[in-house]
Amino acid sequence: MDYLAELKEFALLHGRGQGMAPRRIAAVLEQITNDTEGDPDSWAATWTRAGRAAAARGRHLDACAHFALARFPHHGDPVRQSAGRLLVSAFDTWRRRKGGIERLELPLAGGTLACYATGLDAPRPRPLIVVMGGIVSVKEQWAPILPLLGRLGFAAVAAEFPGVGENTLRYAPDSWQLFPDLLDRLAGRAKVSDTSMLTLSFSGHLALRAAIDDRRIRRILTVGAPVGAFFTDADWRPRVPGITVDTLCRLTGAVDETALWKALADHALDEEQLGRVRIPVRYVASARDEIIPADEQRLLGALPDLRVKTYDDVHGSPGHLGAMRRWLFAQLLLTRTRPSLTTKRTPLHTH
């Protein structure tokens, strides 16, 4: 599959994940003939044009979804970088009109983390939930759920994976330290000693690693997170989509694919490390995942308190978004009312 065809295939997942109707996605995709910078019919130019039209009609959240696809999969050229700035601006307009969502810019070791938050500084500090997507998902995609999390009694923060959007950190083996640093910054503004992580795809891997050392993380909910096999299984690598490889090169600074896989080997978690994650982990798996190898399921079995929900779908289970979200939110609430297991048990897999 060529690069443009991959872009169009992944657009269906990420567009639907932002609430775009499949018919609308298809209508824009029909206008795109290339991914050549400066061409009016290119990927970034066409999605940007559609985003500007939505913003002109006052549909600022809809415009965000279009701009997010315009900069997809990463801000690797000037047109995509411009789309990223338009995305932030459109979301800022929407959140100011809606109210209840604040913007934070936090200096961390190695860079700056921009994020959106709700429920901070309550008279009685609220338990914290951190929301983060993967290597191609901007925070504006997830921030609209913050008011819902606030109504559920949480202080909530939506942030971005290292190197994505406005996160200026580079993706490296120590990137998991972003989470302890973030909790340190929010101490006093939320009950960080009771932190939940809604961390999807690659950010789920960072959350698992952080939970080994940071006991403030009390539960992890994730979808299609790599664990160890993705980073080390050489036989799986030819099946990984070119967009994923290209994006990871961008985020890590790897000069080519060979350098990338060599660097990623240091990210892998093993069974001993996972056995030390003694908190509830709720994992959505996709039976036909084209990014995450099936062998990750064996490694996940080392987690003391694990439940896996499997859908017959591709990465991110785009055909089951409603059911997946209901399951994750149910597990979030259940794991806050039930004590964490402290002894090893057999993971429960549901389908």
XYZ file of C-alpha atoms in Angstrom:
351
model
C 0.000 0.000 0.000
C 1.402 3.428 -0.937
C 1.696 6.284 1.535
C -1.378 8.226 0.344
C -3.520 5.083 0.482
C -2.346 4.507 4.060
C -3.207 8.101 4.945
C -6.728 7.635 3.638
C -7.179 4.341 5.466
C -6.036 5.774 8.795
C -8.206 8.874 8.280
C -11.289 6.712 8.694
C -10.173 5.671 12.187
C -9.083 9.090 13.387
C -11.937 10.977 11.758
C -14.565 8.703 13.286
C -12.786 8.927 16.620
C -13.400 12.684 16.532
C -17.060 12.325 15.711
C -16.873 12.881 11.946
C -19.455 11.074 9.845
C -17.971 8.493 7.454
C -19.769 10.204 4.582
C -18.067 13.500 5.432
C -14.656 11.847 5.637
C -15.195 10.171 2.277
C -16.255 13.464 0.671
C -12.999 15.134 1.656
C -10.855 12.138 0.757
C -12.320 12.116 -2.766
C -10.800 15.566 -3.349
C -7.267 14.488 -2.365
C -4.976 13.290 -5.143
C -1.515 13.520 -3.587
C 0.586 14.379 -0.535
C 2.834 16.912 -2.252
C 3.595 20.045 -0.271
C 2.135 23.129 -1.955
C -0.294 21.272 -4.224
C -3.874 22.560 -3.716
C -5.210 19.003 -4.027
C -2.744 17.601 -1.499
C -3.657 15.942 1.771
C -2.801 18.830 4.087
C -4.138 21.581 1.821
C -7.506 19.882 1.247
C -8.154 19.108 4.918
C -7.033 22.615 5.901
C -9.439 24.165 3.412
C -12.286 22.078 4.810
C -11.313 23.090 8.350
C -11.314 26.790 7.473
C -14.769 26.408 5.931
C -16.095 24.771 9.110
C -14.574 27.517 11.270
C -16.134 30.204 9.045
C -19.536 28.644 9.772
C -18.841 28.826 13.495
C -18.347 25.069 13.791
C -15.076 25.329 15.684
C -14.968 21.826 17.158
C -15.738 20.398 13.731
C -12.936 22.560 12.347
C -10.578 21.042 14.933
C -11.240 17.556 13.579
C -10.432 18.705 10.037
C -7.259 20.512 11.103
C -6.173 17.458 13.109
C -6.391 15.377 9.952
C -4.619 18.087 7.959
C -1.558 17.780 10.228
C -1.819 13.969 10.308
C 0.263 11.949 10.944
C 2.727 14.548 12.277
C 3.731 18.161 11.702
C 6.483 17.284 9.239
C 6.072 20.119 6.721
C 5.043 23.813 6.803
C 1.447 23.185 5.684
C 0.926 20.612 8.417
C 2.574 22.917 10.950
C 0.157 25.675 9.941
C -2.753 23.263 10.337
C -1.519 22.473 13.840
C -1.611 26.158 14.773
C -5.098 26.533 13.280
C -6.188 23.512 15.305
C -5.033 25.051 18.583
C -6.668 28.370 17.708
C -10.002 26.783 16.757
C -10.083 24.732 19.938
C -9.225 27.781 22.003
C -12.225 29.599 20.521
C -14.495 26.635 21.274
C -13.318 26.127 24.869
C -13.589 29.835 25.741
C -17.188 29.885 24.538
C -18.021 26.648 26.323
C -16.204 27.496 29.561
C -14.877 25.120 32.177
C -11.666 24.126 30.368
C -8.387 25.888 31.108
C -5.135 25.782 29.192
C -1.881 24.938 30.969
C 1.686 25.334 29.731
C 4.017 23.400 32.001
C 7.814 23.477 31.766
C 9.148 19.955 32.262
C 12.609 18.459 32.142
C 13.540 18.529 28.459
C 10.674 20.594 27.096
C 7.218 22.111 27.517
C 3.914 20.320 27.933
C 0.805 22.212 26.863
C -2.456 20.659 28.031
C -6.089 21.335 28.866
C -7.624 20.800 32.276
C -10.824 20.920 34.265
C -11.653 20.511 37.950
C -8.340 21.736 39.334
C -8.150 23.795 42.532
C -11.415 22.472 43.966
C -12.006 23.284 47.690
C -11.559 19.571 48.306
C -8.927 18.307 45.817
C -10.382 15.874 43.327
C -8.825 12.588 42.181
C -6.898 13.146 38.958
C -7.320 11.495 35.569
C -4.756 12.034 32.809
C -5.929 11.558 29.224
C -3.378 11.061 26.448
C -3.507 9.631 22.947
C -0.778 7.929 20.962
C 1.809 8.973 18.419
C -0.624 10.696 16.043
C -3.373 12.000 18.369
C -3.441 15.632 19.441
C -4.825 16.730 22.804
C -7.655 18.643 21.127
C -9.044 15.273 20.028
C -9.537 14.172 23.636
C -10.113 17.455 25.505
C -13.870 17.620 24.705
C -14.436 14.747 27.179
C -12.962 16.771 30.053
C -16.315 18.283 31.134
C -17.790 14.773 31.364
C -14.888 13.660 33.552
C -15.424 16.743 35.673
C -19.087 15.820 36.186
C -17.912 12.376 37.328
C -15.930 14.066 40.095
C -12.435 14.115 38.604
C -9.849 16.757 38.010
C -8.884 15.921 34.438
C -5.984 16.828 32.167
C -5.639 16.115 28.434
C -2.068 16.132 27.174
C -0.020 14.887 24.216
C 2.561 12.198 23.662
C 6.195 13.357 23.460
C 6.837 15.102 20.143
C 3.146 15.290 19.210
C 1.347 18.607 18.760
C 2.641 21.157 21.261
C 4.601 18.662 23.367
C 8.216 19.637 22.698
C 9.774 16.611 24.446
C 11.461 13.953 22.332
C 10.264 10.348 22.530
C 12.985 8.341 24.280
C 13.263 5.398 26.720
C 12.901 7.779 29.674
C 9.802 9.541 28.293
C 7.674 7.814 30.934
C 9.055 10.353 33.413
C 6.673 12.866 31.831
C 3.908 11.450 34.043
C 5.647 11.766 37.431
C 6.771 15.258 36.389
C 3.188 16.168 35.474
C 1.865 14.870 38.811
C 4.504 16.892 40.639
C 3.331 20.020 38.811
C -0.305 19.341 39.702
C 0.288 18.478 43.360
C -1.953 20.704 45.471
C -4.278 21.391 42.551
C -5.654 17.840 42.465
C -5.472 14.665 44.535
C -2.532 13.262 42.604
C -2.159 10.401 45.103
C -5.244 8.919 43.386
C -4.407 9.235 39.699
C -6.071 7.329 36.869
C -4.456 7.070 33.441
C -6.626 6.959 30.323
C -3.636 6.538 28.061
C -4.191 5.139 24.593
C -1.830 3.238 22.320
C 1.817 4.237 22.845
C 1.022 6.463 25.813
C -0.379 3.363 27.519
C 3.127 1.917 27.371
C 4.509 5.042 29.060
C 1.870 4.765 31.780
C 2.751 1.128 32.482
C 6.413 2.025 32.823
C 5.650 5.024 35.056
C 3.432 2.933 37.325
C 6.382 0.706 38.214
C 8.006 3.587 40.092
C 5.198 6.037 40.859
C 2.650 4.728 43.366
C 0.437 7.753 42.828
C -0.808 6.051 39.648
C -3.682 3.873 40.876
C -5.179 2.478 37.657
C -4.492 2.375 33.907
C -7.025 2.142 31.106
C -5.564 1.724 27.647
C -6.301 0.671 24.075
C -3.804 -1.165 21.891
C -0.707 -0.282 23.881
C 2.624 -1.816 22.887
C 4.376 -3.546 25.768
C 7.508 -5.412 24.718
C 7.040 -7.485 21.577
C 6.382 -4.475 19.355
C 9.778 -3.052 20.237
C 11.778 -6.282 19.882
C 10.042 -8.693 17.469
C 12.015 -8.418 14.214
C 9.597 -10.777 12.428
C 6.704 -8.390 13.123
C 8.404 -5.251 11.817
C 7.644 -5.722 8.099
C 3.917 -5.693 8.949
C 4.017 -2.338 10.751
C 2.400 0.378 8.550
C 4.751 2.836 6.902
C 2.927 5.755 8.535
C 3.668 4.315 11.975
C 7.350 3.852 11.169
C 7.636 7.321 9.621
C 5.952 8.946 12.613
C 8.128 7.115 15.116
C 11.235 8.255 13.214
C 9.971 11.810 13.475
C 9.244 11.592 17.205
C 12.486 9.840 18.158
C 14.782 11.662 15.755
C 15.911 8.376 14.181
C 17.551 8.954 10.789
C 16.108 5.790 9.226
C 14.173 2.627 9.989
C 17.248 0.658 11.014
C 18.224 3.286 13.561
C 14.629 3.447 14.771
C 14.280 -0.234 15.622
C 17.668 -0.255 17.297
C 16.607 2.644 19.531
C 13.146 1.240 20.269
C 14.566 -1.975 21.710
C 15.367 -0.040 24.886
C 11.664 0.759 25.381
C 10.530 -2.847 25.861
C 9.040 -3.965 29.169
C 9.540 -7.516 30.419
C 7.515 -9.837 32.635
C 9.446 -8.936 35.777
C 8.724 -5.226 35.302
C 5.051 -5.820 34.521
C 4.731 -7.974 37.623
C 5.550 -4.866 39.659
C 2.577 -2.942 38.237
C 0.290 -3.929 41.093
C -2.691 -1.803 40.128
C -5.737 -2.467 37.940
C -4.908 -2.386 34.229
C -7.817 -2.468 31.789
C -6.773 -3.133 28.211
C -8.747 -3.031 24.952
C -7.223 -5.302 22.317
C -8.077 -5.565 18.631
C -8.011 -9.059 17.142
C -6.838 -7.783 13.744
C -4.450 -5.114 15.043
C -1.991 -4.238 12.302
C 0.367 -2.349 14.631
C 0.473 -4.281 17.921
C 1.629 -7.928 17.689
C -0.528 -10.614 19.240
C 2.402 -11.733 21.419
C 1.812 -8.690 23.611
C -1.075 -10.658 25.126
C 1.371 -13.148 26.640
C 3.400 -10.358 28.233
C 0.288 -8.652 29.547
C -0.446 -11.835 31.459
C 2.350 -10.874 33.867
C 0.219 -8.014 35.204
C -1.273 -8.954 38.606
C -4.625 -7.200 38.017
C -5.564 -7.280 34.333
C -8.758 -7.381 32.324
C -8.696 -7.449 28.537
C -11.609 -6.603 26.277
C -11.066 -7.854 22.732
C -12.914 -6.652 19.644
C -12.732 -8.209 16.187
C -11.292 -5.074 14.639
C -8.127 -3.266 13.541
C -5.930 -1.015 15.704
C -7.996 1.229 17.947
C -11.193 -0.781 17.212
C -12.772 2.036 15.140
C -15.842 -0.067 14.429
C -16.592 -0.390 18.146
C -15.941 3.113 19.469
C -19.181 3.448 21.419
C -18.942 0.049 23.081
C -15.249 0.535 23.796
C -15.790 3.886 25.511
C -18.634 2.506 27.607
C -16.445 -0.389 28.735
C -13.515 1.873 29.603
C -15.659 4.315 31.586
C -17.360 1.445 33.413
C -13.965 0.006 34.321
C -12.759 3.425 35.453
C -15.620 3.715 37.911
C -15.456 0.078 39.029
C -11.738 0.175 39.777
C -12.235 3.258 41.935
C -14.752 1.454 44.144
C -12.963 -1.896 44.418
C -9.594 -2.486 46.077
C -6.613 -3.315 43.884
C -5.500 -6.916 43.895
C -2.285 -7.603 45.740
C -1.814 -11.205 44.670
C -1.249 -12.744 41.274
C -4.335 -14.028 39.500
C -5.303 -15.260 36.070
C -6.221 -12.357 33.757
C -9.835 -12.182 32.651
C -10.355 -11.874 28.900
C -13.754 -10.818 27.627
C -14.974 -10.624 24.049
